[in-house]
Tab-separated table of C-alpha atoms in Angstrom:
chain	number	residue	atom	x	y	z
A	22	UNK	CA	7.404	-19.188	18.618
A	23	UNK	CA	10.151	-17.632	16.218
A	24	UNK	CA	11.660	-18.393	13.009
A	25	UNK	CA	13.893	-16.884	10.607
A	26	UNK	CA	14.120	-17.935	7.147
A	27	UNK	CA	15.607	-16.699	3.717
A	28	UNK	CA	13.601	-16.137	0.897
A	29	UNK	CA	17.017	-15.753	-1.231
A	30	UNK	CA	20.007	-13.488	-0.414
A	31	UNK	CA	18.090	-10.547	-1.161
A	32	UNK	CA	15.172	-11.231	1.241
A	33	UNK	CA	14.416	-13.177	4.307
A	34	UNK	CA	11.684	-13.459	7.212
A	35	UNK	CA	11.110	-13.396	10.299
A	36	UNK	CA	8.271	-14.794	12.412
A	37	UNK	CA	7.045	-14.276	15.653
A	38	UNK	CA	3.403	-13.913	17.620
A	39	UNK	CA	1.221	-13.400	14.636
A	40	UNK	CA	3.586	-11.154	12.934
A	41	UNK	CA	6.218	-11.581	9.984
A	42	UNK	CA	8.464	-9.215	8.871
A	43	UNK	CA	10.109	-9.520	5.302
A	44	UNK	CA	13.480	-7.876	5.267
A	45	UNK	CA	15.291	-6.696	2.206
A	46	UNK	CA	18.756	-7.267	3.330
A	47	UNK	CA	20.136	-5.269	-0.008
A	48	UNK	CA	18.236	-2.391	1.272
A	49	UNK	CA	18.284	-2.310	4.832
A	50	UNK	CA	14.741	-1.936	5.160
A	51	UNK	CA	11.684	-3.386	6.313
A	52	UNK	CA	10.130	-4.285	3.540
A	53	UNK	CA	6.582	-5.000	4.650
A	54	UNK	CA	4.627	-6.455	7.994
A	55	UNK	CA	2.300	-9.092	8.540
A	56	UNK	CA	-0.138	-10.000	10.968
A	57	UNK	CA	-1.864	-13.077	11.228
A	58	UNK	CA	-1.521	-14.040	7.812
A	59	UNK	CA	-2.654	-10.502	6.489
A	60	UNK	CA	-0.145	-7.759	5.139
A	61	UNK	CA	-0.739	-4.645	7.444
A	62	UNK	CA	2.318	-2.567	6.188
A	63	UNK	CA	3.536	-2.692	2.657
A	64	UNK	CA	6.266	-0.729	0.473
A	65	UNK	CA	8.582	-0.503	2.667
A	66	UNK	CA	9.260	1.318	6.639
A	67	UNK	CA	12.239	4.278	4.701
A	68	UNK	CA	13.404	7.067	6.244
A	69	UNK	CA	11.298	10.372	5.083
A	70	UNK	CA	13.201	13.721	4.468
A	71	UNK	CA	10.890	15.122	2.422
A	72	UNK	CA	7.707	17.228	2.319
A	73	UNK	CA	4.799	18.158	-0.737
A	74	UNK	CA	6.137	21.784	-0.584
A	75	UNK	CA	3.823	24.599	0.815
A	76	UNK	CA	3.020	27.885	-0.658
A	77	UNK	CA	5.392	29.220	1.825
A	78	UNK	CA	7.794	27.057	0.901
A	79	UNK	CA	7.994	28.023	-2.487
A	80	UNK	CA	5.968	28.012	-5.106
A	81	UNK	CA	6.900	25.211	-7.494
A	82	UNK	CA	5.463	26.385	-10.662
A	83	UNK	CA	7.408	29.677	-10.649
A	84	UNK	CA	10.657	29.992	-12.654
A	85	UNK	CA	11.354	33.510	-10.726
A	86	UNK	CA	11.193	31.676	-7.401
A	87	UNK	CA	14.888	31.288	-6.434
A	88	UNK	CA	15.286	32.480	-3.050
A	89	UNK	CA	12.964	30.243	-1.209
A	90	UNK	CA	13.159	26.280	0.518
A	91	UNK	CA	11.806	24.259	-2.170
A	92	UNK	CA	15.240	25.003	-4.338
A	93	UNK	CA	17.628	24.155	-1.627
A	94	UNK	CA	15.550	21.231	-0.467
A	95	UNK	CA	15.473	19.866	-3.996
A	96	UNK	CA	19.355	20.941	-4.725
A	97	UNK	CA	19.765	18.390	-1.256
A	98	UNK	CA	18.588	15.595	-2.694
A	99	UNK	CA	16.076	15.184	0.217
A	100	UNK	CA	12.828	14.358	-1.883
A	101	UNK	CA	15.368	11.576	-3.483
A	102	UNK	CA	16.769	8.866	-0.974
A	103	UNK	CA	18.543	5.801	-2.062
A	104	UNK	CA	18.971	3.152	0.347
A	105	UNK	CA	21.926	0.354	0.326
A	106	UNK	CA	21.968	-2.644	3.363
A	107	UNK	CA	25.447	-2.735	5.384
A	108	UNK	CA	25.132	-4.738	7.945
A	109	UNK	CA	21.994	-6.522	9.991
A	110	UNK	CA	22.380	-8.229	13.376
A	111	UNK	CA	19.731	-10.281	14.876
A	112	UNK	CA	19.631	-11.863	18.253
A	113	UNK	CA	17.355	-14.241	19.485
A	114	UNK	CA	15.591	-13.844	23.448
A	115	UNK	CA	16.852	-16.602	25.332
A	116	UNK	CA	14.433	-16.019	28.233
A	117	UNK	CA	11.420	-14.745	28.957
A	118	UNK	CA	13.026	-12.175	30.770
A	119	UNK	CA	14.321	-10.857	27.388
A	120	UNK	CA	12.315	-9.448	24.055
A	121	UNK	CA	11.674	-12.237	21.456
A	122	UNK	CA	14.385	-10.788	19.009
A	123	UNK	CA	16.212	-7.863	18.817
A	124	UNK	CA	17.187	-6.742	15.278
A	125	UNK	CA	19.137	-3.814	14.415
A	126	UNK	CA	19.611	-2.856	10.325
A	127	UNK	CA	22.187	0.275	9.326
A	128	UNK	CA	21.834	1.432	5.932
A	129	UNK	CA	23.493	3.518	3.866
A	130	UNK	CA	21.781	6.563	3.011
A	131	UNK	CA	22.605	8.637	-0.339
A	132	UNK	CA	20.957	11.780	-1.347
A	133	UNK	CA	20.422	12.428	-5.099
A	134	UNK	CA	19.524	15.512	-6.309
A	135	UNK	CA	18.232	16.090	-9.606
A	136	UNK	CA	14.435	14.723	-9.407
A	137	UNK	CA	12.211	16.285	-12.111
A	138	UNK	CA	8.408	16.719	-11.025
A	139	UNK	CA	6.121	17.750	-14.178
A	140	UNK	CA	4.937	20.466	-11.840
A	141	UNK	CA	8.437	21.881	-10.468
A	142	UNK	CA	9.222	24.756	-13.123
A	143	UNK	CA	13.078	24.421	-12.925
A	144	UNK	CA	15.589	21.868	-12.671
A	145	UNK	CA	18.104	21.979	-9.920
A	146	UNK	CA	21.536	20.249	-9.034
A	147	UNK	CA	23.386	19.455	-6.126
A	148	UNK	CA	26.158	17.389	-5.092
A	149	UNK	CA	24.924	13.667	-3.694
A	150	UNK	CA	25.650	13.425	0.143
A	151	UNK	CA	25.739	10.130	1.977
A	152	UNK	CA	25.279	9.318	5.833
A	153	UNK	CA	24.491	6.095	8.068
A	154	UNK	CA	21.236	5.682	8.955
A	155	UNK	CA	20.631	2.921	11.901
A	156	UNK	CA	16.880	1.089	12.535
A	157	UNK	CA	16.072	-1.024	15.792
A	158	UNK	CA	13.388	-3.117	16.086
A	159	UNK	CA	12.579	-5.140	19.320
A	160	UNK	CA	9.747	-7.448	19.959
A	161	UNK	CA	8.435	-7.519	23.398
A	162	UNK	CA	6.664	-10.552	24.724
A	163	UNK	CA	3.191	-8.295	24.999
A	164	UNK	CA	3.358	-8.178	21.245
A	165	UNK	CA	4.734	-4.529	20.986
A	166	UNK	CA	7.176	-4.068	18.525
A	167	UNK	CA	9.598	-0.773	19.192
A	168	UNK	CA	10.832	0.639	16.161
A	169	UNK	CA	13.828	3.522	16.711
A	170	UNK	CA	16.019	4.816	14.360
A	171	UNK	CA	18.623	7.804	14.656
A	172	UNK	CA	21.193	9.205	12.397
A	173	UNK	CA	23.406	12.170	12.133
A	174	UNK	CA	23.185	14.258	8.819
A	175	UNK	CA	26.029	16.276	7.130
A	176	UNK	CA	26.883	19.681	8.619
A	177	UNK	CA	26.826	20.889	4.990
A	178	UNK	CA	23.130	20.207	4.208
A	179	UNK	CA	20.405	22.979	4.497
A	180	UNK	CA	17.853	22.657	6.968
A	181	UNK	CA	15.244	19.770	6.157
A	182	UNK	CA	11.796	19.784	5.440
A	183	UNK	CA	10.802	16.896	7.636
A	184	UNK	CA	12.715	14.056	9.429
A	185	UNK	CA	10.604	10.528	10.200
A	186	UNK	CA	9.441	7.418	8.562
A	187	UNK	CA	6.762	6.759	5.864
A	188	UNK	CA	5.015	3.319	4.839
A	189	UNK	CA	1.576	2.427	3.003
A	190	UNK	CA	-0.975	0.702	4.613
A	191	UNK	CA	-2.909	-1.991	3.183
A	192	UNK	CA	-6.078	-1.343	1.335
A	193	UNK	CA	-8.923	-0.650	3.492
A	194	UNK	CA	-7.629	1.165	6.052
A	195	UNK	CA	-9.374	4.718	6.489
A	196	UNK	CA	-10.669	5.415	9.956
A	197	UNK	CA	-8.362	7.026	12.298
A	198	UNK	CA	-8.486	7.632	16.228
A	199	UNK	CA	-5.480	9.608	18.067
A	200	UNK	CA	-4.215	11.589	21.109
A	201	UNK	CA	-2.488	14.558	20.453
A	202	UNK	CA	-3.214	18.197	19.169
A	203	UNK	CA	-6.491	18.392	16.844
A	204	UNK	CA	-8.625	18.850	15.387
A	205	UNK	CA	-7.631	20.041	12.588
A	206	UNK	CA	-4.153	20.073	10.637
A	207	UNK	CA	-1.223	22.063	12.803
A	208	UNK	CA	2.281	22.293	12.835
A	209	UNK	CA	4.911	23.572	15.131
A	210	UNK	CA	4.656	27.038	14.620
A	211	UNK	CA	1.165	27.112	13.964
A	212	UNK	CA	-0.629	24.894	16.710
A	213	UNK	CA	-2.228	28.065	18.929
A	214	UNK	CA	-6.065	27.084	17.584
A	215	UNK	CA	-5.116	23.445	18.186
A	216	UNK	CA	-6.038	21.242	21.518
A	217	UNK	CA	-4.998	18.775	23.056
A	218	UNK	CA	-7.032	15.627	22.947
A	219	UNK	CA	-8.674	12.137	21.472
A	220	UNK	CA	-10.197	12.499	18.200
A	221	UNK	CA	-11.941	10.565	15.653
A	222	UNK	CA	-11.542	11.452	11.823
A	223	UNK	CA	-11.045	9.236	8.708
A	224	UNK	CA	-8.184	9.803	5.915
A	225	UNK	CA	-10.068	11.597	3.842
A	226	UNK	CA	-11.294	14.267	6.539
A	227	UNK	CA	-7.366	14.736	7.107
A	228	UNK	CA	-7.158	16.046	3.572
A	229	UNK	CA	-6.750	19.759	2.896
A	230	UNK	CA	-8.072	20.667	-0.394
A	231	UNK	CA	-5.580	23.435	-1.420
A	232	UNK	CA	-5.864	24.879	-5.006
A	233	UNK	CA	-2.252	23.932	-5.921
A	234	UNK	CA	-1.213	20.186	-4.168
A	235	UNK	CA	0.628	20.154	-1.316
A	236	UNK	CA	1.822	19.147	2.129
A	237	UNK	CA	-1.552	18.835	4.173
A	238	UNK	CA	-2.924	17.035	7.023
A	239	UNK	CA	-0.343	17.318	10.188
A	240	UNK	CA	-0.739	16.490	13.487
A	241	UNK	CA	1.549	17.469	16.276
A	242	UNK	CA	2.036	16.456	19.693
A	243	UNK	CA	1.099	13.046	18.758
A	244	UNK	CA	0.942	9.935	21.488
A	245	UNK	CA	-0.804	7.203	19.924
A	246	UNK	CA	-2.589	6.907	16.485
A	247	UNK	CA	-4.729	4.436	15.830
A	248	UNK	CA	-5.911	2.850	11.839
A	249	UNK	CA	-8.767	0.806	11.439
A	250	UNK	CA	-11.230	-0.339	8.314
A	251	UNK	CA	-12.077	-2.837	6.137
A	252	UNK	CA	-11.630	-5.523	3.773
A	253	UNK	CA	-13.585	-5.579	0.523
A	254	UNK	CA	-12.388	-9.101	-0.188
A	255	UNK	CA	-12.652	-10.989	3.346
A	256	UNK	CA	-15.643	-11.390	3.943
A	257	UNK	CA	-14.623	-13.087	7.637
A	258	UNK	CA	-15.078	-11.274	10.720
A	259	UNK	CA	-17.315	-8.838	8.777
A	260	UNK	CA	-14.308	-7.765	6.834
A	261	UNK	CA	-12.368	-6.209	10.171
A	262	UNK	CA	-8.975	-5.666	9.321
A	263	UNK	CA	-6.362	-5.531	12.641
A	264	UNK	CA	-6.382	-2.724	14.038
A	265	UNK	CA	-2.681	-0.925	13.764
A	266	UNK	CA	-1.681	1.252	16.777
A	267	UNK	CA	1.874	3.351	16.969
A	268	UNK	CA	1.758	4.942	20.244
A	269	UNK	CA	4.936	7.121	21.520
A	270	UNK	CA	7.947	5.624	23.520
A	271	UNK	CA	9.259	8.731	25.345
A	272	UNK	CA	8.700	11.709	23.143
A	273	UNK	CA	4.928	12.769	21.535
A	274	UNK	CA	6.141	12.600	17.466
A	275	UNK	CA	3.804	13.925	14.378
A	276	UNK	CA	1.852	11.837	11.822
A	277	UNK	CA	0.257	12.511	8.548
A	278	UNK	CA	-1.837	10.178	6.415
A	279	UNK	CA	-3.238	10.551	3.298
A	280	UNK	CA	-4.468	8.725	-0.174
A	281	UNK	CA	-1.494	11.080	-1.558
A	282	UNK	CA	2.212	10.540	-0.970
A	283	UNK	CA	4.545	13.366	-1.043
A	284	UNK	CA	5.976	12.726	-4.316
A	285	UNK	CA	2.597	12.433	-6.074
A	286	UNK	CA	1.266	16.151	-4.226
A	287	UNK	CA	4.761	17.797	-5.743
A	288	UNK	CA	4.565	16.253	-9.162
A	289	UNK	CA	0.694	17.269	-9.593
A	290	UNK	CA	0.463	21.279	-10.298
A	291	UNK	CA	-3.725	21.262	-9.946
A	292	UNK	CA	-5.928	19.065	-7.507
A	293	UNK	CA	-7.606	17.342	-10.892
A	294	UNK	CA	-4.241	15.494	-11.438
A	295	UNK	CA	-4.591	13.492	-7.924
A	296	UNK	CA	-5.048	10.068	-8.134
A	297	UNK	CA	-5.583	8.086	-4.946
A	298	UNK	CA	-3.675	5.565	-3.518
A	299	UNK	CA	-3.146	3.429	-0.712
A	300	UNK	CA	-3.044	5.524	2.511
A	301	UNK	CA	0.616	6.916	2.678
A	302	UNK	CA	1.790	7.698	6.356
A	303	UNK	CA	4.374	9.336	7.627
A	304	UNK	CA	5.598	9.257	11.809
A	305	UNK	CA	7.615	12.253	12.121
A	306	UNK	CA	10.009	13.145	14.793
A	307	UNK	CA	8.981	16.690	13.850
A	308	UNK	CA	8.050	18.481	10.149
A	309	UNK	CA	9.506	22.195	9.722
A	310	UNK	CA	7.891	25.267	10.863
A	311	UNK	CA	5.175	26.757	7.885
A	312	UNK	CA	6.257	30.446	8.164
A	313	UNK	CA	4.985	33.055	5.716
A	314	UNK	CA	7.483	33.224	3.614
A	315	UNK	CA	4.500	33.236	0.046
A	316	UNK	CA	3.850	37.370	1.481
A	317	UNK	CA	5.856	37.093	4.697
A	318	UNK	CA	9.276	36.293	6.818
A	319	UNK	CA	10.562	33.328	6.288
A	320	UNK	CA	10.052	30.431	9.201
A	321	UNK	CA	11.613	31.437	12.451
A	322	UNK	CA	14.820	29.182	13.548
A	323	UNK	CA	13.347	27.615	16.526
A	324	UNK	CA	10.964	25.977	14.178
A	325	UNK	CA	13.247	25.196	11.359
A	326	UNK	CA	15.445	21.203	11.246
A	327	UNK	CA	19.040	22.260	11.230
A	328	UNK	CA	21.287	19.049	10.318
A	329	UNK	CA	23.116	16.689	12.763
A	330	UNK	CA	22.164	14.467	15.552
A	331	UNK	CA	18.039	13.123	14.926
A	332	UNK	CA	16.348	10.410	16.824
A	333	UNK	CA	12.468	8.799	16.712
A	334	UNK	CA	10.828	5.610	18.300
A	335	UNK	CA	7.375	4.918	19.007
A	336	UNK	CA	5.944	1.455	19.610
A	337	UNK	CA	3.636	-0.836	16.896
A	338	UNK	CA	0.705	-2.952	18.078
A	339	UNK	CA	-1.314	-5.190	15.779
A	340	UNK	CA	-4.343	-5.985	17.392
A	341	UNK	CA	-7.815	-8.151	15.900
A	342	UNK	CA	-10.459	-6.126	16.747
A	343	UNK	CA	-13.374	-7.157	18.924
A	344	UNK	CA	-16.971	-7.172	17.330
């Protein structure tokens, strides 16, 4: 029913109830998921800082642009995370009464500023920062794998942009079915024209097509997300991939997907320079507030990510769907 096994120092496996996760024990991360023989989740579960900067945000391609997020944000190091493994522990369920394994992974986190985009008009500097960044992972005997992770970020850093996860699905995942604030994109401070509810959309619908690339897509008040969508090379089962479900543990969180990763929007300075990709997700405990800062204020502090103390879990399902 479970088995652990090492690829080579770097890597190693475990397997359980249809599912096998390949660690990268240099890391500290998850490196991918399996289900049933299939990869569902590839490149890696990392912790996400960062967000495509918004118009209010700053705008990227203007030299004369000093006062506003994007430079502090960049002079962070949070669009640059390295991750190094420091210690893993994984326990075994002895009963039924207990989950199949428990695994808990803390990393060391390092911010590096410095990045250049092609589209950012300035470099900018900053002094690297590093913090502990722990992951849980517990595998119930219903299948559900609960994923937390918390960590507690330098009093010295600006406020963030985003704090959550990102991961790419496989290919062929596009449709998309969730509970929580819709239907269209919304964020904390501007969710007023959303409602509350189950809707049905596809990763393309989620994407915003602004003039100059950029954050788009968000969805607040999230309880469960669902992917589904096909194979183009299995021709089994009509192609069906699993279906993936994250649903919330205690607190609603925020998702995002897209055929554009945060990096890609922020190095691209027109929508012609996109090029699609897997879908790129990101679970978010929260993003930061939009404000109006392009013609306006700048975003109020009750919507704004101040540094210290941040926690997110929600649960993963891999399910075979039903024709």
């Amino acid at each position: 029913m479970l088995s652990m096994s090492k690829k080579n120092e770097a890597v190693s496996f475990v397997m359980a109830l249809g599912l096998e996760l390949e660690l990268d024990n240099t890391c500290g991360l998850v490196n991918s998921i399996r289900y049933k023989g299939r990869e569902v989740i590839k490149d890696g579960i990392k912790l996400n800082l960062w967000r495509a900067p918004t118009d209010n945000d700053g705008i990227k391609q203007w030299k004369g642009d000093t006062s506003r997020p994007i430079w502090e944000w960049l002079a962070a190091g949070y669009d640059n995370l390295s991750f190094a493994g420091v210690t893993s522990r994984f326990t075994k369920g002895e009963t039924i009464s207990h989950p199949v394994f428990y695994l808990e992974l803390i990393t060391k986190v390092t911010l590096n500023p410095g990045h250049k985009y092609k589209a950012v008009s300035r470099a900018v500097s900053g002094e690297k920062k590093e913090f502990e960044w722990r992951q849980h992972l517990k595998l119930g005997r219903n299948g559900k794998l609960l994923y937390s992770m918390s960590t507690n970020l330098p009093a010295s850093l600006p406020d963030m942009p985003r704090f959550g996860v990102c991961f790419r699905l496989a290919k062929g995942y596009e449709n998309i079915e969730y509970v929580g604030n819709g239907p269209n994109e919304n964020y904390s401070d501007r969710k007023s024209g959303s409602f509350f509810g189950r809707y049905h959309t596809t990763v393309s619908n989620m994407y915003q097509n602004y003039v100059v690339p950029q954050e788009h897509g968000c969805r607040t008040g999230v309880k469960k997300v669902v992917f589904s969508g096909k194979s183009s090379c299995d021709s089994s089962k009509n192609g069906e991939l699993a279906l993936v479900r994250f649903s919330s543990y205690s607190e609603p969180f925020s998702f995002t997907a897209s055929h554009f990763d945060c990096w890609h929007l922020t190095d691209c300075a027109h929508i012609n320079e996109l090029e699609k990709s897997r879908v790129f997700v990101c679970l978010d405990y929260a993003q930061s507030g939009l404000g109006t800062r392009s013609c306006g204020p700048r975003t109020r502090d009750e919507y704004l990510l101040f540094p210290g103390m941040y926690s997110l879990a929600f649960n993963m399902e891999f399910l075979q769907k039903v024709s």
